[in-house]
Amino acid sequence: MNVLVIGKGGREHALVQKLSESPMVDELYAAPGNAGITEATCVDIVETDIDGLIALVHSKDIGMTIVGPEAPLELGIADRFHEAGLKVFAPTQKAALLEGSKSYAKAFMQRHEIPSAAYATFSDPEAAKDYIQAQGVPIVVKADGLAAGKGVVVAETTEEAIEAVDDMLVNKRFADAGATVVIEEFMEGKEFSLMAFVNGKDVYPMITARDHKRAYNQDKGPNTGGMGGYAPVPDVSAEDLTFSYEHILQKTADGLIAEGRSFTGVLYAGLMMTQEGPKVIEFNTRFGDPETQIILPLMKNDLLQVFEDVLAGKDPELEWEDQASVGVVLAANGYPEAYKKGMPIPQINGNVYTAYAGVAGTDEQLVANGGRVLLVGAKNDTAPEAAKTVYQALKQIDNNTDYFYRTDIGL
Ligand code: AMP
Ligand code: GLY
C-alpha cells in the first residue's frame, strides 16, 4: 500500500521512519515533508492545501493518509477525505474542536465530569480582569483557539495576567483565535502526556511521555514547542494510569460520541498529577511533538497495521519494548526568540536516532531552517542510561556555536 504523511516536522519524520519499517508499505510520501525526511518522497504541497492533497492521493494511488499537524484537522481534512472515499487516520472537523477550542474543551469536560482545572470564559476584557482580581494569582490565561502553542500564559502576578488579557482581547494578538479567553485555576504537580489511538468508543493507549517545554535547564526560560523528553514516565503510578485511561481517555471518547462528534485518530491528553489525582491541562487531537519522536521507537507493532486495525474496529494489540527512550532537541541559538537560518546541520554519530524538523537543503548538505532543528534520541534500559548515549553523541558538536540544547533531559 502507498502511504502519505501530512506535515513537515520531527513528528512527521518519526512517523515516516516507523512506517518505512512496515513490509506492508510500498511507496511512502510526505507532504510537504522536509529535506531530512529521506525515507519518503517529499511532495511540495502544504498541509492546508486539502484539494492539492486529495489530488496527490488520487494520482499516487495512496491507500492510507496520516495527518500530523492540527491546522488541516481544523479545516476539516478528514471530512473531505471521507467525502472523496479516501482512507485517513484523523478526526473530523467536529471532533477536532476538542483541540481547536479550549472553551469547548473545558465545557465538554465539565459536562462529562472529566477532571480539569476550574475556569471561566470571557470576551469582555473588563469582566476578565475583575475575575482575575477576585481569584488571585497564580492564574492561567489561554487564548480560546489555535495559537501554535503560544496562547497560554501562566501568570505569577496580577499584572502579568492582565497584560495577557489585554494582549489577547484588546490588542488581538491571536486575531479570532484570541477573541475569547479561558481563565483557569493554576494546578500544581508534575505533567505527563498520554496519547491513544481512538476509533469511536475504542481507545488504545500508548505509553506515557514527558515533554520539557521550557528552553533552558531545570525547566527555566521561555516556553517552546518542546526541547525534548522521555518515555515512559516512571513516576506515574499504576493507579493514576488506570484512572487516566478510564476517567479521562475513555470518558472523552464516549462523551464525544454522545455529543455527535465521534472521534477517530490520536487523542492526546496533557495531564497534571495533582494532589487530587490526574487532571487534564489540554487535549490535542493529533500526535504530540516531540512525544511521537520519543515513543514510536519503543513500539513493537507495525504502525500501518495499527492504523488499519483501529480503523477496522480491531484491537491493534499494542506492544512496547521494555526500555526507555530519551530525545533531546537541537535548537538554533536564540530560539524561541529571533534566530538565524541557513547554518549547516552537523553530523551526529553514535547509537542514536535522529528526527529532522526545521531543516532545508539537500541530502548532501542539510541547513537549518527553523528554531527546533532536529531531535537526537536513544533507547536503553533506563532513561538516565539512554540520556547518557544521547549526550555522548551531542558532545561531538559542543564547539558549534550555531546551536544549543538542554543538558538535563532524562537524567
Ligand atoms: P498548553 O498549551 O495548554 O499545554 O499549556 C502550556 C503549558 O502551560 C502546560 O504544559 C502547563 O505547563 C502550563 N499550564 C497550562 N494550564 C495550566 C494550569 N491550569 N495550571 C498549571 N499550569 C498550566
Ligand atoms: N507536546 C505538545 C504538543 O504536541 O502540543
Short mmCIF file of C-alpha atoms and ligand atoms in Angstrom, two decimals:
data_model
loop_
_atom_site.label_atom_id
_atom_site.label_comp_id
_atom_site.label_asym_id
_atom_site.label_seq_id
_atom_site.Cartn_x
_atom_site.Cartn_y
_atom_site.Cartn_z
CA MET A 1 0.00 0.00 0.00
CA ASN A 2 1.15 3.56 -0.68
CA VAL A 3 1.02 5.80 2.38
CA LEU A 4 1.04 9.59 2.85
CA VAL A 5 2.13 11.51 5.97
CA ILE A 6 0.99 15.14 6.06
CA GLY A 7 3.25 17.65 7.82
CA LYS A 8 6.84 18.83 7.89
CA GLY A 9 8.28 18.47 11.39
CA GLY A 10 10.11 16.00 13.58
CA ARG A 11 6.85 14.27 14.45
CA GLU A 12 6.22 13.55 10.78
CA HIS A 13 9.80 12.33 10.29
CA ALA A 14 9.29 9.88 13.17
CA LEU A 15 6.01 8.68 11.62
CA VAL A 16 7.72 8.20 8.27
CA GLN A 17 10.64 6.33 9.84
CA LYS A 18 8.33 3.97 11.71
CA LEU A 19 6.11 3.39 8.65
CA SER A 20 9.18 2.73 6.49
CA GLU A 21 9.83 -0.39 8.62
CA SER A 22 6.49 -1.89 7.58
CA PRO A 23 6.61 -4.62 4.93
CA MET A 24 3.03 -3.60 4.03
CA VAL A 25 4.18 -0.17 2.83
CA ASP A 26 5.13 0.20 -0.83
CA GLU A 27 5.69 3.89 -1.58
CA LEU A 28 5.86 6.39 1.24
CA TYR A 29 5.09 10.08 0.65
CA ALA A 30 5.35 13.15 2.88
CA ALA A 31 3.67 16.47 2.10
CA PRO A 32 5.37 18.84 2.32
CA GLY A 33 7.94 16.93 4.41
CA ASN A 34 11.42 18.38 4.86
CA ALA A 35 14.87 17.84 3.40
CA GLY A 36 15.84 15.48 6.24
CA ILE A 37 12.98 13.08 5.53
CA THR A 38 14.80 10.75 3.15
CA GLU A 39 12.71 7.62 3.85
CA ALA A 40 9.77 9.13 1.92
CA THR A 41 9.27 11.03 -1.31
CA CYS A 42 8.56 14.61 -0.25
CA VAL A 43 5.93 16.40 -2.35
CA ASP A 44 5.74 20.18 -2.16
CA ILE A 45 2.10 20.58 -1.11
CA VAL A 46 1.40 22.48 2.11
CA GLU A 47 -0.59 20.88 4.95
CA THR A 48 -3.61 23.13 4.46
CA ASP A 49 -3.96 22.65 0.68
CA ILE A 50 -6.64 19.98 1.01
CA ASP A 51 -7.54 19.97 -2.72
CA GLY A 52 -3.88 19.52 -3.57
CA LEU A 53 -3.51 16.69 -1.07
CA ILE A 54 -6.60 14.89 -2.36
CA ALA A 55 -5.26 15.19 -5.92
CA LEU A 56 -1.94 13.72 -4.73
CA VAL A 57 -3.70 10.77 -3.07
CA HIS A 58 -5.57 10.03 -6.30
CA SER A 59 -2.53 10.42 -8.56
CA LYS A 60 -0.22 8.25 -6.41
CA ASP A 61 -2.87 5.67 -5.52
CA ILE A 62 -2.37 6.28 -1.78
CA GLY A 63 -4.31 3.87 0.44
CA MET A 64 -3.75 5.50 3.84
CA THR A 65 -3.13 9.09 4.93
CA ILE A 66 -1.87 10.16 8.36
CA VAL A 67 -2.28 13.81 9.39
CA GLY A 68 0.42 15.26 11.68
CA PRO A 69 -0.45 18.91 12.47
CA GLU A 70 -3.65 20.48 13.80
CA ALA A 71 -4.27 23.14 11.13
CA PRO A 72 -5.66 20.77 8.44
CA LEU A 73 -7.80 19.00 11.06
CA GLU A 74 -9.46 22.27 11.98
CA LEU A 75 -10.09 22.87 8.26
CA GLY A 76 -11.93 19.54 8.01
CA ILE A 77 -9.39 17.47 6.08
CA ALA A 78 -10.82 14.18 7.40
CA ASP A 79 -14.36 15.11 6.29
CA ARG A 80 -13.08 15.99 2.81
CA PHE A 81 -11.20 12.68 2.56
CA HIS A 82 -14.30 10.76 3.68
CA GLU A 83 -16.46 12.54 1.07
CA ALA A 84 -13.89 11.54 -1.57
CA GLY A 85 -13.95 7.92 -0.33
CA LEU A 86 -10.32 8.06 0.85
CA LYS A 87 -8.88 6.41 3.94
CA VAL A 88 -7.45 8.79 6.52
CA PHE A 89 -6.44 8.33 10.15
CA ALA A 90 -7.63 11.66 11.57
CA PRO A 91 -10.59 13.18 13.41
CA THR A 92 -13.39 15.04 11.66
CA GLN A 93 -13.66 18.82 11.98
CA LYS A 94 -16.34 18.40 14.64
CA ALA A 95 -14.18 16.05 16.71
CA ALA A 96 -11.06 18.21 16.27
CA LEU A 97 -12.88 21.05 18.06
CA LEU A 98 -11.64 19.42 21.26
CA GLU A 99 -8.23 20.91 20.43
CA GLY A 100 -9.41 23.84 18.30
CA SER A 101 -11.48 25.48 21.03
CA LYS A 102 -10.34 25.50 24.63
CA SER A 103 -13.71 26.88 25.76
CA TYR A 104 -15.44 23.95 24.05
CA ALA A 105 -12.98 21.50 25.64
CA LYS A 106 -13.49 22.99 29.11
CA ALA A 107 -17.29 22.94 28.88
CA PHE A 108 -17.14 19.40 27.47
CA MET A 109 -15.05 18.22 30.43
CA GLN A 110 -17.45 19.87 32.84
CA ARG A 111 -20.46 18.19 31.18
CA HIS A 112 -18.82 14.78 31.34
CA GLU A 113 -17.18 15.13 34.76
CA ILE A 114 -13.68 14.77 33.38
CA PRO A 115 -11.22 16.21 35.94
CA SER A 116 -9.69 19.54 34.93
CA ALA A 117 -8.93 22.98 36.39
CA ALA A 118 -11.83 25.28 37.39
CA TYR A 119 -12.33 28.00 34.79
CA ALA A 120 -14.37 30.83 33.31
CA THR A 121 -14.62 32.17 29.74
CA PHE A 122 -14.56 35.84 28.70
CA SER A 123 -14.70 38.03 25.63
CA ASP A 124 -15.07 41.27 27.60
CA PRO A 125 -11.66 42.42 28.93
CA GLU A 126 -13.07 44.27 31.96
CA ALA A 127 -15.03 41.22 33.13
CA ALA A 128 -11.90 39.08 32.64
CA LYS A 129 -9.84 41.48 34.76
CA ASP A 130 -12.46 41.57 37.53
CA TYR A 131 -12.38 37.78 37.61
CA ILE A 132 -8.56 37.77 37.86
CA GLN A 133 -8.71 40.28 40.75
CA ALA A 134 -11.29 38.13 42.54
CA GLN A 135 -9.45 34.82 42.01
CA GLY A 136 -5.91 35.98 42.76
CA VAL A 137 -2.66 34.56 41.38
CA PRO A 138 -1.11 32.34 40.16
CA ILE A 139 -3.69 32.02 37.40
CA VAL A 140 -3.62 30.83 33.79
CA VAL A 141 -4.87 32.83 30.78
CA LYS A 142 -5.43 30.97 27.49
CA ALA A 143 -6.47 32.06 24.01
CA ASP A 144 -9.52 30.00 23.03
CA GLY A 145 -8.35 28.96 19.57
CA LEU A 146 -5.21 27.54 17.93
CA ALA A 147 -2.21 29.75 18.63
CA ALA A 148 0.71 27.50 17.62
CA GLY A 149 1.49 26.71 21.24
CA LYS A 150 1.92 30.39 22.15
CA GLY A 151 -1.56 31.12 23.51
CA VAL A 152 -1.03 30.12 27.18
CA VAL A 153 0.22 32.47 29.90
CA VAL A 154 0.86 31.08 33.38
CA ALA A 155 0.74 34.36 35.33
CA GLU A 156 2.54 34.67 38.65
CA THR A 157 1.36 38.25 39.18
CA THR A 158 -1.93 40.10 38.60
CA GLU A 159 -0.10 42.48 36.21
CA GLU A 160 1.04 39.58 34.03
CA ALA A 161 -2.46 38.12 33.92
CA ILE A 162 -4.00 41.48 33.00
CA GLU A 163 -1.36 42.06 30.35
CA ALA A 164 -2.22 38.65 28.84
CA VAL A 165 -5.91 39.61 28.73
CA ASP A 166 -5.08 42.94 27.03
CA ASP A 167 -2.77 41.17 24.61
CA MET A 168 -5.47 38.73 23.54
CA LEU A 169 -8.77 40.62 23.90
CA VAL A 170 -7.71 44.22 23.25
CA ASN A 171 -4.59 44.03 21.04
CA LYS A 172 -5.95 40.95 19.22
CA ARG A 173 -2.54 39.25 19.25
CA PHE A 174 -4.04 35.95 18.05
CA ALA A 175 -6.81 37.55 15.96
CA ASP A 176 -10.01 35.43 16.10
CA ALA A 177 -8.22 32.60 17.96
CA GLY A 178 -7.87 35.01 20.89
CA ALA A 179 -11.25 36.75 20.70
CA THR A 180 -12.32 34.64 23.69
CA VAL A 181 -10.07 33.72 26.59
CA VAL A 182 -10.28 30.90 29.08
CA ILE A 183 -9.04 31.80 32.56
CA GLU A 184 -8.12 28.79 34.65
CA GLU A 185 -7.17 27.81 38.13
CA PHE A 186 -3.43 27.12 38.41
CA MET A 187 -2.78 23.42 39.01
CA GLU A 188 0.29 22.20 40.82
CA GLY A 189 2.00 18.93 40.06
CA LYS A 190 4.12 17.02 37.57
CA GLU A 191 2.96 16.88 33.96
CA PHE A 192 2.82 13.93 31.62
CA SER A 193 1.43 13.24 28.17
CA LEU A 194 -0.85 10.33 27.39
CA MET A 195 -1.79 9.55 23.79
CA ALA A 196 -4.18 6.90 22.50
CA PHE A 197 -5.31 5.50 19.17
CA VAL A 198 -9.07 6.00 19.16
CA ASN A 199 -11.92 4.93 16.91
CA GLY A 200 -15.33 5.81 18.34
CA LYS A 201 -15.60 4.01 21.68
CA ASP A 202 -12.39 2.00 21.16
CA VAL A 203 -9.42 3.50 22.99
CA TYR A 204 -5.90 2.02 22.82
CA PRO A 205 -3.47 3.98 24.98
CA MET A 206 0.21 4.34 24.14
CA ILE A 207 2.92 4.55 26.81
CA THR A 208 3.34 7.82 28.75
CA ALA A 209 5.87 10.51 27.89
CA ARG A 210 7.12 13.71 29.43
CA ASP A 211 7.87 16.72 27.29
CA HIS A 212 10.15 19.55 28.50
CA LYS A 213 8.68 22.77 27.15
CA ARG A 214 10.98 25.37 28.69
CA ALA A 215 14.05 26.44 26.73
CA TYR A 216 16.69 26.01 29.44
CA ASN A 217 17.83 23.51 32.08
CA GLN A 218 15.73 22.93 35.22
CA ASP A 219 12.62 23.97 33.26
CA LYS A 220 13.71 27.61 33.21
CA GLY A 221 13.36 30.19 30.45
CA PRO A 222 10.64 30.81 27.88
CA ASN A 223 8.13 28.23 26.68
CA THR A 224 8.99 26.49 23.41
CA GLY A 225 7.48 23.88 21.14
CA GLY A 226 9.33 21.28 23.26
CA MET A 227 13.06 20.81 23.94
CA GLY A 228 12.98 17.04 24.37
CA GLY A 229 11.61 14.43 26.68
CA TYR A 230 11.47 10.82 27.69
CA ALA A 231 9.20 7.79 27.73
CA PRO A 232 7.80 6.04 29.63
CA VAL A 233 7.32 8.30 32.67
CA PRO A 234 8.38 6.29 35.75
CA ASP A 235 6.64 8.49 38.34
CA VAL A 236 3.07 7.87 37.16
CA SER A 237 1.56 5.21 39.44
CA ALA A 238 -0.40 2.26 38.03
CA GLU A 239 -3.43 3.65 39.84
CA ASP A 240 -3.10 7.10 38.24
CA LEU A 241 -2.63 5.46 34.87
CA THR A 242 -5.75 3.30 35.19
CA PHE A 243 -7.69 6.35 36.36
CA SER A 244 -6.46 8.29 33.31
CA TYR A 245 -7.49 5.51 30.93
CA GLU A 246 -10.97 5.15 32.40
CA HIS A 247 -11.93 8.59 33.65
CA ILE A 248 -10.13 10.73 31.09
CA LEU A 249 -9.50 8.94 27.77
CA GLN A 250 -12.49 6.58 27.74
CA LYS A 251 -14.90 9.19 29.13
CA THR A 252 -13.72 11.62 26.46
CA ALA A 253 -14.25 9.13 23.64
CA ASP A 254 -17.71 8.23 25.00
CA GLY A 255 -18.62 11.88 25.63
CA LEU A 256 -17.69 12.84 22.08
CA ILE A 257 -19.94 10.09 20.71
CA ALA A 258 -22.78 11.32 22.93
CA GLU A 259 -22.32 14.83 21.52
CA GLY A 260 -22.35 13.67 17.89
CA ARG A 261 -18.60 14.24 17.49
CA SER A 262 -17.31 10.64 17.46
CA PHE A 263 -13.52 10.67 17.45
CA THR A 264 -11.17 8.77 15.18
CA GLY A 265 -7.44 9.41 15.29
CA VAL A 266 -4.90 10.07 18.01
CA LEU A 267 -6.27 11.64 21.17
CA TYR A 268 -3.61 13.39 23.24
CA ALA A 269 -4.20 14.34 26.87
CA GLY A 270 -1.75 16.70 28.57
CA LEU A 271 -2.18 15.75 32.23
CA MET A 272 -1.20 17.18 35.60
CA MET A 273 -0.71 14.83 38.55
CA THR A 274 -2.32 16.90 41.25
CA GLN A 275 -2.94 16.04 44.92
CA GLU A 276 -6.44 15.02 43.84
CA GLY A 277 -5.21 12.78 41.03
CA PRO A 278 -4.62 13.35 37.30
CA LYS A 279 -6.38 16.35 35.71
CA VAL A 280 -6.48 17.49 32.10
CA ILE A 281 -4.36 20.53 31.15
CA GLU A 282 -5.26 20.30 27.48
CA PHE A 283 -6.40 17.97 24.75
CA ASN A 284 -4.80 17.69 21.35
CA THR A 285 -6.45 15.77 18.56
CA ARG A 286 -3.24 14.51 16.95
CA PHE A 287 0.17 13.02 17.71
CA GLY A 288 2.27 15.15 20.10
CA ASP A 289 5.56 16.70 19.13
CA PRO A 290 8.15 15.70 20.43
CA GLU A 291 6.36 12.81 22.21
CA THR A 292 5.91 10.92 18.92
CA GLN A 293 9.63 11.02 18.13
CA ILE A 294 10.37 9.52 21.56
CA ILE A 295 7.54 6.98 21.84
CA LEU A 296 7.46 5.38 18.38
CA PRO A 297 10.98 3.91 18.63
CA LEU A 298 9.67 1.80 21.54
CA MET A 299 6.66 0.46 19.62
CA LYS A 300 6.99 -3.18 18.57
CA ASN A 301 3.95 -3.16 16.26
CA ASP A 302 3.85 -2.45 12.55
CA LEU A 303 2.46 1.10 12.59
CA LEU A 304 0.50 0.74 9.35
CA GLN A 305 -1.14 -2.39 10.76
CA VAL A 306 -2.08 -0.40 13.88
CA PHE A 307 -3.84 2.25 11.78
CA GLU A 308 -5.57 -0.45 9.71
CA ASP A 309 -6.71 -2.38 12.78
CA VAL A 310 -8.01 0.63 14.66
CA LEU A 311 -9.96 1.85 11.61
CA ALA A 312 -11.39 -1.68 11.16
CA GLY A 313 -12.59 -1.78 14.78
CA LYS A 314 -9.96 -4.34 15.79
CA ASP A 315 -7.65 -4.26 18.83
CA PRO A 316 -4.16 -3.47 17.45
CA GLU A 317 -2.64 -5.28 20.49
CA LEU A 318 -0.03 -2.63 21.09
CA GLU A 319 3.31 -3.93 22.35
CA TRP A 320 6.19 -1.88 23.68
CA GLU A 321 9.84 -2.58 24.25
CA ASP A 322 10.72 -2.87 27.91
CA GLN A 323 13.13 0.06 27.60
CA ALA A 324 13.26 3.81 27.99
CA SER A 325 13.68 6.35 25.22
CA VAL A 326 15.13 9.85 25.58
CA GLY A 327 15.13 12.59 22.94
CA VAL A 328 16.94 15.94 23.06
CA VAL A 329 16.18 18.79 20.67
CA LEU A 330 18.95 20.71 18.99
CA ALA A 331 17.76 24.30 18.52
CA ALA A 332 19.14 27.30 16.67
CA ASN A 333 20.86 29.72 19.04
CA GLY A 334 18.38 32.39 20.13
CA TYR A 335 15.28 30.20 19.79
CA PRO A 336 12.43 30.76 20.79
CA GLU A 337 13.24 34.45 20.15
CA ALA A 338 14.99 35.58 16.93
CA TYR A 339 17.44 33.06 15.46
CA LYS A 340 19.47 32.55 12.30
CA LYS A 341 18.77 30.12 9.47
CA GLY A 342 20.97 28.55 6.81
CA MET A 343 23.76 27.18 9.03
CA PRO A 344 25.00 23.70 8.09
CA ILE A 345 23.49 20.83 10.07
CA PRO A 346 26.22 18.91 11.88
CA GLN A 347 26.58 15.16 11.53
CA ILE A 348 25.83 13.44 14.84
CA ASN A 349 27.10 9.87 15.04
CA GLY A 350 26.51 7.20 17.64
CA ASN A 351 23.91 4.65 18.62
CA VAL A 352 21.20 7.29 18.27
CA TYR A 353 18.15 8.02 16.14
CA THR A 354 17.52 11.41 14.55
CA ALA A 355 14.26 13.12 13.66
CA TYR A 356 14.70 16.17 11.45
CA ALA A 357 12.39 19.17 11.89
CA GLY A 358 13.48 22.70 10.87
CA VAL A 359 15.83 21.76 8.06
CA ALA A 360 16.15 22.56 4.35
CA GLY A 361 18.80 22.00 1.68
CA THR A 362 19.78 18.71 0.06
CA ASP A 363 20.69 15.19 1.19
CA GLU A 364 24.38 16.16 0.88
CA GLN A 365 24.13 19.36 2.88
CA LEU A 366 21.20 19.99 5.16
CA VAL A 367 20.91 23.51 6.57
CA ALA A 368 18.94 24.93 9.49
CA ASN A 369 15.54 26.31 8.52
CA GLY A 370 13.68 26.64 11.83
CA GLY A 371 14.07 27.07 15.58
CA ARG A 372 13.93 23.43 16.52
CA VAL A 373 16.22 21.79 14.02
CA LEU A 374 16.35 18.13 14.96
CA LEU A 375 15.91 15.68 17.80
CA VAL A 376 18.58 13.17 18.79
CA GLY A 377 17.30 10.17 20.73
CA ALA A 378 18.44 6.87 22.15
CA LYS A 379 16.99 3.81 23.86
CA ASN A 380 18.39 1.92 26.80
CA ASP A 381 17.27 0.03 29.89
CA THR A 382 16.63 3.24 31.83
CA ALA A 383 16.13 6.88 30.88
CA PRO A 384 19.41 8.04 32.51
CA GLU A 385 21.33 5.44 30.50
CA ALA A 386 19.57 6.44 27.29
CA ALA A 387 20.27 10.10 28.09
CA LYS A 388 23.97 9.33 28.50
CA THR A 389 24.07 7.88 24.98
CA VAL A 390 22.34 10.97 23.58
CA TYR A 391 24.64 13.39 25.40
CA GLN A 392 27.73 11.41 24.40
CA ALA A 393 26.69 11.84 20.76
CA LEU A 394 25.88 15.54 21.21
CA LYS A 395 29.38 16.15 22.64
CA GLN A 396 30.61 15.96 19.04
CA ILE A 397 29.14 19.38 18.37
CA ASP A 398 29.97 21.13 21.63
CA ASN A 399 32.14 23.74 19.95
CA ASN A 400 29.45 24.53 17.36
CA THR A 401 28.01 27.89 18.47
CA ASP A 402 25.15 27.86 15.96
CA TYR A 403 23.06 25.59 18.17
CA PHE A 404 22.12 24.84 21.78
CA TYR A 405 20.37 22.04 23.65
CA ARG A 406 19.28 21.28 27.18
CA THR A 407 21.72 19.12 29.12
CA ASP A 408 19.32 17.77 31.78
CA ILE A 409 16.74 15.73 29.87
CA GLY A 410 16.09 12.18 31.04
CA LEU A 411 18.80 12.32 33.69
P1 AMP B 1 -0.98 24.11 26.93
O1 AMP B 1 -0.57 24.83 25.68
O2 AMP B 1 -2.44 24.18 27.25
O3 AMP B 1 -0.37 22.75 27.02
O4 AMP B 1 -0.24 24.88 28.14
C1 AMP B 1 1.16 25.06 28.09
C2 AMP B 1 1.72 24.81 29.47
O5 AMP B 1 1.15 25.73 30.40
C3 AMP B 1 1.36 23.44 30.04
O6 AMP B 1 2.22 22.44 29.59
C4 AMP B 1 1.49 23.68 31.51
O7 AMP B 1 2.84 23.64 31.92
C5 AMP B 1 1.01 25.10 31.66
N1 AMP B 1 -0.40 25.12 32.08
C6 AMP B 1 -1.49 25.21 31.29
N2 AMP B 1 -2.61 25.21 32.02
C7 AMP B 1 -2.24 25.15 33.32
C8 AMP B 1 -2.94 25.12 34.56
N3 AMP B 1 -4.27 25.22 34.62
N4 AMP B 1 -2.20 25.03 35.69
C9 AMP B 1 -0.86 24.98 35.65
N5 AMP B 1 -0.15 25.01 34.52
C10 AMP B 1 -0.81 25.08 33.36
N1 GLY B 2 3.98 18.27 23.04
C1 GLY B 2 2.89 19.14 22.99
C2 GLY B 2 2.16 19.15 21.72
O1 GLY B 2 2.38 18.37 20.83
O2 GLY B 2 1.30 20.01 21.55
#
